[in-house]
CSV table of C-alpha atoms and ligand atoms in Angstrom, one decimal:
chain,number,residue,atom,x,y,z
K,170,MET,CA,2.0,6.3,-7.9
K,171,HIS,CA,1.3,9.7,-7.1
K,172,SER,CA,-0.4,12.0,-10.2
K,173,PHE,CA,-0.2,15.9,-8.1
K,174,HIS,CA,3.6,17.5,-8.3
K,175,TYR,CA,5.2,20.9,-9.5
K,176,GLN,CA,5.9,21.4,-12.6
K,177,ASN,CA,6.9,25.3,-13.7
K,178,GLY,CA,6.4,26.4,-10.3
K,179,SER,CA,2.8,25.4,-10.2
K,180,LEU,CA,1.3,22.0,-8.8
K,181,HIS,CA,-0.2,19.6,-11.9
K,182,CYS,CA,-2.5,16.2,-11.7
K,183,GLU,CA,-0.7,14.9,-14.9
K,184,GLY,CA,0.1,17.5,-17.4
K,185,VAL,CA,-2.5,19.7,-15.9
K,186,ASP,CA,-1.8,22.9,-14.4
K,187,LEU,CA,-4.3,22.6,-10.7
K,188,GLN,CA,-3.8,26.7,-10.7
K,189,THR,CA,-6.1,27.2,-14.5
K,190,LEU,CA,-8.9,24.1,-13.6
K,191,ALA,CA,-9.4,26.2,-10.3
K,192,ASP,CA,-9.8,29.7,-12.1
K,193,THR,CA,-12.4,28.0,-15.4
K,194,HIS,CA,-13.8,26.2,-12.6
K,195,GLY,CA,-13.6,27.9,-9.5
K,196,THR,CA,-12.8,26.1,-6.6
K,197,PRO,CA,-13.7,23.9,-4.5
K,198,LEU,CA,-13.3,21.9,-6.9
K,199,TYR,CA,-12.6,17.7,-7.0
K,200,VAL,CA,-9.6,16.8,-8.8
K,201,TYR,CA,-8.8,13.0,-10.3
K,202,SER,CA,-6.5,11.4,-11.8
K,203,GLN,CA,-7.3,9.3,-13.7
K,204,ALA,CA,-3.9,7.5,-14.1
K,205,THR,CA,-3.5,7.1,-10.9
K,206,ILE,CA,-6.8,5.0,-10.2
K,207,LEU,CA,-5.7,2.8,-13.0
K,208,ASP,CA,-2.0,2.0,-11.8
K,209,HIS,CA,-3.4,1.0,-9.0
K,210,PHE,CA,-6.2,-1.4,-10.1
K,211,ARG,CA,-3.2,-2.5,-12.7
K,212,ARG,CA,-1.5,-3.3,-9.6
K,213,LEU,CA,-3.4,-5.2,-6.8
K,214,ASP,CA,-4.4,-7.3,-10.4
K,215,ALA,CA,-0.8,-8.0,-11.2
K,216,ALA,CA,-0.4,-9.1,-7.7
K,217,LEU,CA,-2.6,-10.9,-6.8
K,218,ALA,CA,-2.6,-13.6,-11.0
K,219,GLU,CA,-1.6,-16.4,-9.0
K,220,VAL,CA,-5.1,-17.1,-7.3
K,221,ASP,CA,-8.3,-16.8,-9.2
K,222,HIS,CA,-9.2,-13.8,-8.2
K,223,LEU,CA,-11.9,-10.5,-8.4
K,224,ILE,CA,-11.4,-7.1,-7.7
K,225,CYS,CA,-14.7,-5.4,-6.2
K,226,TYR,CA,-14.2,-1.7,-5.7
K,227,ALA,CA,-15.3,-0.9,-3.1
K,228,THR,CA,-18.1,1.8,-4.9
K,229,LYS,CA,-18.5,3.5,-1.4
K,230,ALA,CA,-15.6,5.7,-1.3
K,231,ASN,CA,-15.4,7.8,-5.0
K,232,SER,CA,-18.8,6.3,-7.2
K,233,ASN,CA,-18.3,9.6,-9.1
K,234,LEU,CA,-20.0,7.5,-12.9
K,235,ALA,CA,-16.8,8.5,-14.7
K,236,VAL,CA,-14.9,7.0,-11.8
K,237,LEU,CA,-16.5,2.8,-11.5
K,238,ASN,CA,-17.5,3.3,-16.1
K,239,LEU,CA,-13.1,4.0,-15.8
K,240,LEU,CA,-13.1,0.7,-13.7
K,241,ALA,CA,-15.9,-1.5,-15.7
K,242,LYS,CA,-13.5,-0.7,-18.4
K,243,GLU,CA,-10.4,-2.5,-16.8
K,244,GLY,CA,-12.8,-5.7,-16.2
K,245,ALA,CA,-14.2,-5.1,-12.1
K,246,GLY,CA,-16.1,-6.3,-9.5
K,247,PHE,CA,-17.9,-4.0,-7.1
K,248,ASP,CA,-18.8,-4.2,-3.6
K,249,ILE,CA,-22.0,-1.8,-3.0
K,250,VAL,CA,-23.7,-1.2,0.1
K,251,SER,CA,-27.2,0.1,-1.8
K,252,GLY,CA,-29.7,0.1,-4.4
K,253,GLY,CA,-28.5,3.8,-5.3
K,254,GLU,CA,-25.2,1.9,-5.7
K,255,LEU,CA,-26.3,-0.5,-8.2
K,256,ARG,CA,-28.1,1.6,-10.8
K,257,ARG,CA,-25.1,3.6,-10.6
K,258,ILE,CA,-23.1,0.6,-11.9
K,259,GLN,CA,-25.2,-0.6,-13.9
K,260,HIS,CA,-25.8,3.4,-15.6
K,261,ALA,CA,-21.7,3.8,-16.0
K,262,GLY,CA,-22.3,0.4,-18.2
K,263,GLY,CA,-20.7,-2.0,-14.9
K,264,ASP,CA,-22.3,-5.0,-14.5
K,265,ALA,CA,-24.7,-5.8,-11.9
K,266,GLY,CA,-23.8,-10.2,-12.2
K,267,LYS,CA,-19.4,-8.9,-11.1
K,268,CYS,CA,-21.5,-6.7,-8.1
K,269,THR,CA,-21.0,-8.0,-4.5
K,270,PHE,CA,-24.2,-5.7,-2.0
K,271,ALA,CA,-23.2,-5.5,1.9
K,272,GLY,CA,-24.6,-4.1,4.4
K,273,VAL,CA,-25.7,-3.9,7.1
K,274,GLY,CA,-29.0,-2.8,6.5
K,275,LYS,CA,-30.8,-4.3,3.4
K,276,THR,CA,-34.6,-2.7,2.6
K,277,ARG,CA,-37.2,-4.7,0.4
K,278,ALA,CA,-36.8,-2.7,-2.9
K,279,GLU,CA,-33.3,-3.4,-1.9
K,280,ILE,CA,-33.2,-7.3,-1.9
K,281,GLU,CA,-35.7,-7.0,-4.9
K,282,LEU,CA,-33.7,-5.5,-6.7
K,283,ALA,CA,-30.4,-7.1,-6.7
K,284,LEU,CA,-32.1,-10.1,-7.4
K,285,ARG,CA,-34.0,-8.9,-10.6
K,286,GLU,CA,-30.9,-7.0,-11.9
K,287,GLY,CA,-28.8,-10.5,-11.4
K,288,ILE,CA,-26.3,-9.8,-8.2
K,289,TYR,CA,-23.2,-12.0,-7.7
K,290,CYS,CA,-24.2,-12.2,-4.0
K,291,PHE,CA,-25.6,-10.9,-1.2
K,292,ASN,CA,-23.5,-10.6,1.5
K,293,ALA,CA,-25.2,-11.5,4.5
K,294,GLU,CA,-24.9,-8.8,8.1
K,295,SER,CA,-27.3,-11.0,10.2
K,296,GLU,CA,-29.5,-14.7,10.2
K,297,ALA,CA,-32.5,-12.3,10.2
K,298,GLU,CA,-31.2,-10.7,7.0
K,299,ILE,CA,-30.4,-14.1,5.0
K,300,VAL,CA,-34.6,-15.2,6.4
K,301,PHE,CA,-36.1,-11.8,4.1
K,302,ILE,CA,-33.5,-12.8,1.6
K,303,ASP,CA,-34.3,-16.0,1.3
K,304,GLN,CA,-38.2,-15.4,1.5
K,305,VAL,CA,-38.1,-12.5,-0.8
K,306,ALA,CA,-36.5,-14.9,-3.1
K,307,GLY,CA,-38.8,-17.2,-2.6
K,308,GLU,CA,-41.6,-15.4,-3.6
K,309,MET,CA,-40.0,-14.0,-6.3
K,310,GLY,CA,-39.8,-17.4,-7.6
K,311,VAL,CA,-35.4,-17.2,-7.7
K,312,LYS,CA,-32.9,-18.7,-6.0
K,313,ALA,CA,-30.3,-15.9,-3.5
K,314,PRO,CA,-27.1,-15.8,-4.0
K,315,VAL,CA,-25.2,-15.8,-0.2
K,316,ALA,CA,-22.3,-14.3,1.5
K,317,LEU,CA,-22.5,-15.0,5.1
K,318,ARG,CA,-20.3,-12.3,6.8
K,319,VAL,CA,-17.5,-13.1,9.3
K,320,ASN,CA,-16.2,-10.9,12.2
K,321,PRO,CA,-13.4,-12.5,13.6
K,322,ASN,CA,-13.3,-10.8,16.3
K,323,VAL,CA,-9.3,-9.4,15.2
K,324,ASP,CA,-7.5,-5.5,15.8
K,325,ALA,CA,-7.5,-4.0,13.1
K,326,GLN,CA,-5.7,-0.7,15.3
K,327,THR,CA,-6.7,1.3,13.0
K,328,HIS,CA,-9.6,4.3,13.6
K,329,LYS,CA,-12.4,3.2,16.0
K,330,TYR,CA,-15.0,4.8,13.4
K,331,ILE,CA,-13.8,3.0,10.7
K,332,SER,CA,-13.0,-0.3,12.5
K,333,THR,CA,-15.3,-3.3,11.8
K,334,GLY,CA,-13.9,-6.5,12.8
K,335,LYS,CA,-14.2,-6.8,16.4
K,336,SER,CA,-16.9,-8.5,18.2
K,337,GLU,CA,-18.6,-4.5,19.5
K,338,ASN,CA,-18.8,-3.9,16.0
K,339,LYS,CA,-22.0,-4.2,14.2
K,340,PHE,CA,-20.9,-5.7,11.4
K,341,GLY,CA,-21.0,-9.3,10.5
K,342,ILE,CA,-21.5,-13.2,12.2
K,343,ASP,CA,-19.9,-14.1,15.3
K,344,PHE,CA,-17.3,-16.6,14.3
K,345,ASP,CA,-18.8,-18.4,17.5
K,346,ILE,CA,-21.5,-18.7,16.0
K,347,ILE,CA,-21.1,-18.8,12.2
K,348,ARG,CA,-21.2,-22.3,12.0
K,349,GLU,CA,-24.0,-22.8,12.8
K,350,ALA,CA,-25.7,-19.5,10.6
K,351,TYR,CA,-24.7,-21.6,7.8
K,352,ASP,CA,-26.0,-25.0,8.3
K,353,ARG,CA,-29.3,-22.9,8.9
K,354,ALA,CA,-28.9,-21.0,6.1
K,355,SER,CA,-28.6,-24.3,3.5
K,356,LYS,CA,-31.7,-25.5,4.9
K,357,LEU,CA,-33.4,-22.1,3.7
K,358,PRO,CA,-35.5,-23.6,0.5
K,359,ASN,CA,-34.5,-20.0,-2.2
K,360,ILE,CA,-30.6,-19.3,-1.3
K,361,THR,CA,-28.1,-20.3,-2.4
K,362,LEU,CA,-24.5,-20.0,-0.4
K,363,ARG,CA,-22.4,-18.8,-3.0
K,364,GLY,CA,-19.0,-17.8,-0.4
K,365,LEU,CA,-17.3,-16.4,2.9
K,366,GLN,CA,-16.7,-13.0,3.0
K,367,MET,CA,-15.4,-10.0,6.3
K,368,HIS,CA,-13.8,-7.2,6.2
K,369,ILE,CA,-11.9,-6.1,9.4
K,370,GLY,CA,-11.6,-2.6,8.6
K,371,SER,CA,-10.3,-0.3,6.5
K,372,GLN,CA,-6.9,2.3,6.4
K,373,LEU,CA,-5.1,-0.6,7.8
K,374,THR,CA,-1.5,0.4,7.2
K,375,SER,CA,0.0,-2.7,7.9
K,376,SER,CA,-0.6,-7.1,6.7
K,377,ASN,CA,-0.3,-7.3,10.1
K,378,PRO,CA,-4.4,-7.6,11.3
K,379,PHE,CA,-5.1,-9.1,7.3
K,380,VAL,CA,-2.2,-12.5,7.6
K,381,GLU,CA,-4.2,-12.2,11.3
K,382,ALA,CA,-7.6,-12.4,10.3
K,383,VAL,CA,-7.4,-14.4,7.3
K,384,GLU,CA,-5.1,-17.2,9.8
K,385,LYS,CA,-8.2,-18.1,11.1
K,386,VAL,CA,-10.5,-17.3,8.7
K,387,ALA,CA,-9.6,-19.6,5.7
K,388,PRO,CA,-10.5,-23.1,7.6
K,389,LEU,CA,-14.3,-21.6,7.2
K,390,ALA,CA,-14.0,-21.6,4.0
K,391,ALA,CA,-12.4,-24.6,3.2
K,392,GLU,CA,-15.3,-26.4,5.4
K,393,PHE,CA,-17.8,-24.8,3.8
K,394,LYS,CA,-17.0,-25.3,0.7
K,395,ASP,CA,-16.4,-28.9,1.0
K,396,ALA,CA,-20.1,-29.1,3.0
K,397,TYR,CA,-21.7,-26.8,0.5
K,398,GLY,CA,-19.7,-26.0,-2.0
K,399,ILE,CA,-19.3,-21.7,-1.7
K,400,GLU,CA,-17.4,-20.9,-4.5
K,401,PHE,CA,-16.1,-17.8,-2.6
K,402,PHE,CA,-13.9,-16.4,0.0
K,403,SER,CA,-13.9,-12.1,0.5
K,404,VAL,CA,-11.6,-11.0,1.8
K,405,GLY,CA,-12.9,-7.3,2.1
K,406,GLY,CA,-11.3,-4.4,2.0
K,407,GLY,CA,-9.5,-2.2,4.4
K,408,ILE,CA,-5.7,-1.3,2.2
K,409,GLY,CA,-4.6,1.6,3.4
K,410,ILE,CA,-2.6,4.8,1.3
K,411,VAL,CA,0.0,7.0,2.5
K,412,TYR,CA,-1.7,10.6,4.7
K,413,GLN,CA,1.5,12.1,5.1
K,414,ASP,CA,4.1,13.4,2.9
K,415,SER,CA,2.2,12.5,0.6
K,416,LEU,CA,3.8,14.7,-2.0
K,417,ALA,CA,6.7,14.2,-0.9
K,418,SER,CA,7.9,12.7,-5.1
K,419,GLY,CA,6.2,12.1,-8.2
K,420,ASP,CA,8.0,9.2,-8.6
K,421,ALA,CA,5.9,5.6,-8.8
K,422,ASP,CA,8.0,4.0,-6.0
K,423,TRP,CA,7.9,7.5,-3.7
K,424,TRP,CA,7.9,5.2,-0.8
K,425,SER,CA,11.4,3.7,-1.2
K,426,SER,CA,12.5,6.2,0.3
K,427,LYS,CA,10.5,6.7,3.3
K,428,GLU,CA,11.9,6.0,6.9
K,429,ASP,CA,10.4,2.7,8.2
K,430,GLY,CA,7.4,3.1,10.3
K,431,GLU,CA,5.6,5.1,8.1
K,432,LYS,CA,5.5,3.4,5.3
K,433,PRO,CA,3.0,2.4,3.8
K,434,LEU,CA,0.9,-1.1,2.7
K,435,THR,CA,1.2,-2.4,-0.5
K,436,VAL,CA,-0.1,-4.3,-2.7
K,437,GLU,CA,2.8,-6.6,-3.5
K,438,GLU,CA,3.8,-6.6,0.3
K,439,TYR,CA,-0.1,-7.9,1.8
K,440,ALA,CA,0.1,-9.9,-1.6
K,441,ALA,CA,3.1,-12.3,-1.1
K,442,ARG,CA,1.2,-12.0,2.6
K,443,LEU,CA,-1.8,-13.6,2.4
K,444,VAL,CA,-1.3,-15.5,-1.0
K,445,PRO,CA,0.7,-18.1,0.0
K,446,LEU,CA,-2.0,-18.3,2.1
K,447,LEU,CA,-5.3,-17.9,-0.1
K,448,LYS,CA,-3.9,-20.2,-3.0
K,449,PRO,CA,-4.4,-24.0,-1.6
K,450,LEU,CA,-8.0,-23.0,-0.4
K,451,GLY,CA,-8.5,-23.1,-4.8
K,452,LEU,CA,-11.5,-21.0,-4.0
K,453,ARG,CA,-12.4,-17.7,-6.1
K,454,ILE,CA,-10.8,-14.7,-3.6
K,455,LEU,CA,-12.7,-11.2,-4.1
K,456,LEU,CA,-10.4,-7.8,-2.6
K,457,GLU,CA,-12.8,-5.1,-2.1
K,458,PRO,CA,-10.7,-2.1,-1.6
K,459,GLY,CA,-12.3,1.1,-1.8
K,460,ARG,CA,-10.0,3.5,-0.6
K,461,TYR,CA,-6.7,2.4,-2.3
K,462,MET,CA,-7.5,2.3,-6.2
K,463,VAL,CA,-9.2,6.0,-5.3
K,464,GLY,CA,-7.4,8.2,-2.5
K,465,ASN,CA,-4.5,8.9,-3.6
K,466,ALA,CA,-5.8,9.7,-7.0
K,467,GLY,CA,-7.1,12.9,-6.0
K,468,ALA,CA,-7.4,16.4,-4.0
K,469,MET,CA,-9.6,19.0,-2.9
K,470,ILE,CA,-8.4,22.5,-4.1
K,471,THR,CA,-10.0,25.7,-2.8
K,472,ARG,CA,-9.3,29.9,-2.0
K,473,ILE,CA,-8.0,31.2,0.7
K,474,LEU,CA,-10.9,33.6,0.8
K,475,TYR,CA,-9.8,35.7,4.2
K,476,GLU,CA,-6.4,35.6,6.9
K,477,LYS,CA,-8.0,36.4,10.3
K,478,HIS,CA,-4.6,37.0,13.0
K,479,GLY,CA,-5.8,35.5,16.3
K,480,SER,CA,-5.1,36.4,19.6
K,481,ALA,CA,-4.2,32.5,19.9
K,482,LYS,CA,-4.3,31.3,15.8
K,483,THR,CA,-4.1,32.7,12.5
K,484,PHE,CA,-5.7,31.3,10.6
K,485,LYS,CA,-6.4,31.0,6.8
K,486,ILE,CA,-9.8,31.3,6.1
K,487,VAL,CA,-10.8,28.4,2.7
K,488,ASP,CA,-14.1,28.9,0.2
K,489,ALA,CA,-14.4,24.9,1.0
K,490,GLY,CA,-16.1,23.0,4.4
K,491,MET,CA,-16.5,20.3,6.2
K,492,ASN,CA,-18.8,19.7,4.6
K,493,ASP,CA,-16.9,19.8,0.9
K,494,LEU,CA,-14.7,17.3,3.0
K,495,ILE,CA,-15.4,16.1,6.2
K,496,ARG,CA,-12.5,13.3,7.0
K,497,PRO,CA,-10.5,15.8,9.6
K,498,ALA,CA,-13.6,16.6,11.6
K,499,LEU,CA,-15.5,12.8,11.5
K,500,TYR,CA,-12.2,10.3,12.3
K,501,GLN,CA,-8.8,13.5,12.2
K,502,GLY,CA,-8.4,13.1,9.7
K,503,HIS,CA,-4.7,13.8,8.3
K,504,HIS,CA,-4.8,15.2,4.4
K,505,ASP,CA,-1.1,17.0,3.6
K,506,ILE,CA,-2.2,20.6,2.2
K,507,ALA,CA,0.3,22.1,-1.3
K,508,PRO,CA,-0.3,25.4,-2.3
K,509,LEU,CA,-1.5,25.4,-6.0
K,510,ARG,CA,1.5,28.2,-6.0
K,511,GLN,CA,4.8,26.0,-5.8
K,512,PRO,CA,7.1,28.2,-2.4
K,513,ALA,CA,10.5,28.6,-3.8
K,514,ASP,CA,13.8,26.1,-1.3
K,515,ASP,CA,13.7,28.7,1.1
K,516,ALA,CA,9.6,30.3,1.5
K,517,ALA,CA,9.0,31.8,4.6
K,518,THR,CA,6.2,28.6,6.8
K,519,GLU,CA,4.0,29.9,8.6
K,520,THR,CA,1.8,27.6,11.4
K,521,VAL,CA,-2.0,27.7,11.3
K,522,ASP,CA,-5.4,26.7,11.2
K,523,VAL,CA,-6.7,26.2,8.3
K,524,VAL,CA,-10.3,26.5,8.2
K,525,GLY,CA,-13.1,26.2,5.7
K,526,PRO,CA,-16.8,29.0,6.4
K,527,VAL,CA,-19.4,26.3,7.7
K,528,CYS,CA,-20.6,27.9,11.5
K,529,GLU,CA,-18.8,24.7,13.4
K,530,SER,CA,-15.7,24.3,15.1
K,531,GLY,CA,-14.7,21.2,13.7
K,532,ASP,CA,-14.8,22.5,10.2
K,533,PHE,CA,-10.3,22.6,9.8
K,534,PHE,CA,-8.8,20.8,7.5
K,535,ALA,CA,-5.7,21.3,9.6
K,536,GLN,CA,-5.0,23.0,13.1
K,537,ASN,CA,-0.9,24.4,14.3
K,538,ARG,CA,-0.2,22.8,10.8
K,539,GLU,CA,3.2,24.7,9.3
K,540,ILE,CA,3.0,25.6,5.9
K,541,PRO,CA,4.2,27.6,3.4
K,542,ALA,CA,3.5,30.9,3.9
K,543,THR,CA,0.6,32.2,1.6
K,544,GLU,CA,-1.7,35.0,1.3
K,545,ALA,CA,-5.3,35.6,1.1
K,546,GLY,CA,-6.7,34.7,-2.8
K,547,ASP,CA,-3.7,31.8,-3.3
K,548,CYS,CA,-5.6,28.6,-3.9
K,549,LEU,CA,-4.5,24.7,-1.5
K,550,ALA,CA,-3.8,21.6,-2.5
K,551,VAL,CA,-6.1,19.5,0.2
K,552,LEU,CA,-4.5,16.4,-1.2
K,553,SER,CA,-5.5,11.9,-1.0
K,554,SER,CA,-9.0,13.0,-1.0
K,555,GLY,CA,-10.1,10.8,-4.0
K,556,ALA,CA,-11.7,8.2,-1.5
K,557,TYR,CA,-14.6,9.3,1.0
K,558,GLY,CA,-14.1,13.0,-0.5
K,559,PHE,CA,-17.0,14.1,-1.9
K,560,VAL,CA,-19.2,11.4,-1.6
K,561,MET,CA,-19.2,12.1,1.7
K,562,ALA,CA,-20.3,15.8,0.9
K,563,SER,CA,-23.2,17.5,2.1
K,564,ASN,CA,-25.4,20.7,2.8
K,565,TYR,CA,-25.0,21.4,5.2
K,566,ASN,CA,-25.3,25.6,4.8
K,567,SER,CA,-26.8,25.3,1.6
K,568,ARG,CA,-23.5,25.4,-0.4
K,569,PRO,CA,-23.7,24.1,-2.9
K,570,PHE,CA,-21.7,20.1,-4.5
K,571,PRO,CA,-18.1,21.2,-5.6
K,572,ALA,CA,-17.2,20.0,-9.3
K,573,GLU,CA,-15.3,17.4,-10.5
K,574,ILE,CA,-12.5,16.6,-13.0
K,575,LEU,CA,-11.5,13.6,-14.4
K,576,VAL,CA,-8.2,14.3,-15.2
K,577,ASP,CA,-6.4,12.4,-18.2
K,578,GLY,CA,-3.0,13.0,-19.1
K,579,ASP,CA,-3.5,17.0,-20.6
K,580,THR,CA,-7.6,16.6,-20.8
K,581,ALA,CA,-9.5,17.9,-18.3
K,582,HIS,CA,-13.2,16.2,-18.4
K,583,VAL,CA,-15.6,18.2,-16.5
K,584,ILE,CA,-16.7,14.6,-14.6
K,585,ARG,CA,-20.0,16.7,-12.3
K,586,LYS,CA,-21.3,20.3,-13.1
K,587,ARG,CA,-20.9,21.9,-9.2
K,588,GLN,CA,-24.9,22.8,-8.0
K,589,ASP,CA,-26.7,25.7,-8.3
K,590,PHE,CA,-29.1,27.3,-6.0
K,591,SER,CA,-32.4,25.6,-8.5
K,592,ASP,CA,-30.2,21.7,-7.2
K,593,LEU,CA,-29.8,22.9,-3.8
K,594,VAL,CA,-34.0,24.1,-3.3
K,595,ALA,CA,-35.2,20.7,-5.8
K,596,GLY,CA,-37.6,18.6,-4.2
K,597,GLU,CA,-38.7,21.2,-1.7
K,598,ILE,CA,-41.9,22.1,-1.5
K,599,ILE,CA,-43.8,25.3,0.6
K,600,PRO,CA,-47.5,23.9,1.3
K,601,SER,CA,-50.4,25.9,0.1
R,923,LLP,N1,-16.3,-3.4,2.0
R,923,LLP,C1,-16.3,-3.4,3.1
R,923,LLP,C2,-17.5,-4.4,4.0
R,923,LLP,C3,-16.5,-1.8,3.7
R,923,LLP,O1,-17.6,-1.8,4.7
R,923,LLP,C4,-15.6,-1.4,3.3
R,923,LLP,C5,-15.1,0.3,3.7
R,923,LLP,C6,-14.3,-1.4,2.4
R,923,LLP,C7,-15.3,-2.4,1.7
R,923,LLP,C8,-13.3,-1.0,1.3
R,923,LLP,O2,-12.9,-0.3,2.6
R,923,LLP,P1,-11.6,0.5,2.1
R,923,LLP,O3,-10.7,-0.3,1.0
R,923,LLP,O4,-11.6,1.1,1.5
R,923,LLP,O5,-11.0,0.9,3.7
R,923,LLP,N2,-15.6,6.8,5.2
R,923,LLP,C9,-14.6,6.6,6.6
R,923,LLP,C10,-13.8,5.2,5.7
R,923,LLP,C11,-15.2,3.7,5.4
R,923,LLP,C12,-15.2,2.1,5.5
R,923,LLP,C13,-16.1,2.3,4.8
R,923,LLP,N3,-16.2,0.8,4.6
R,923,LLP,C14,-13.1,7.2,5.9
R,923,LLP,O6,-13.2,8.5,5.0
R,923,LLP,O7,-12.1,6.9,6.8
């Protein structure tokens, strides 16, 4: 579902006019649709109805407290990768008992916090880590629930920076030695083996790699259920979203009209292919979707400051930079760009680079992109920015973090204030 659409000549998120938001709250500005987030959670939940399951939202995709609170109220679990994320979940009203803790480099302080707060499970990524968790749990006089992350050596067919399931990636324990790893872990006194986990990568646009990985790993899950009494199998996250033509229509099923080949992976197709493989296991199935839940739910609004006509190109210089949204610079990520003022059907277009103010050539949102004609002062929406957008922002060039808004119907809630100069320098000390 997509909640960004033109209405009365201007782009809206649900019932809220984005130009009014930009004028009131300033730019750059992140705006999220509550209806889209809830719709995505509920659709995935419904698609998995046939198996006992827990959707553990990948907190890293968008960890604003309001977003976490929304999902906690829906009954979501959470996939976390740091002590900070665990504390966020609890602060937002989420349940530590529904958290899985992933990541290759958990520190002692994080392991202690997670054990104290009673998380559901650690997803351990190396034998050294399991031994360390066992040691810390022993010192605390508790048993640590652990799943091992298996690296199935499957090609996720996605960008190399977000592919994680091949042997050359740093993630998980090699498929070939996972049995020995479980055997050794089962002998540690302070570990309870609770599950098996995998995650092959992010932004997968076909169900085939998921099927390939589950077919490879499900027999192990069955084996470990018998041998060690594990209770869950986590198939990770990775469900891809549409970044191209994402404003085609506000219709919930707008993708059904798309041509073959550019159809996104729907959760219904994902579930239809995976559930038959998972159901016979009789295990609880965990999923860790991040991007799918929030990606299309968000847009970043930015204002055109200047137009510059170079000999080779026309640049639209906007007030958001790579520090606010780094996906184009880091992954060559494509984000559709739509003017907030609705262009007439026969409006002129121009081919431009949309660039930010940061002193780097990588600071762009689009290159050689044909967009409707705009002028300085106009605002643009950089679409599908709800996942890995704000959370990857930095203060580079001493630029404050943008504000964030959560739209619910006709109401816009400010869910993060824009930073000011005092926020920027808070914590810095000039030696006396
Ligand atoms: N589970 C694990 C173990 C993960 O590492 C990730 C993402 C997820 C779940 C959630 O994956 P998702 O459902 O969102 O695809 N910043 C990059 C994406 C990095 C993904 C990192 N891990 C981007 O903007 O494309």
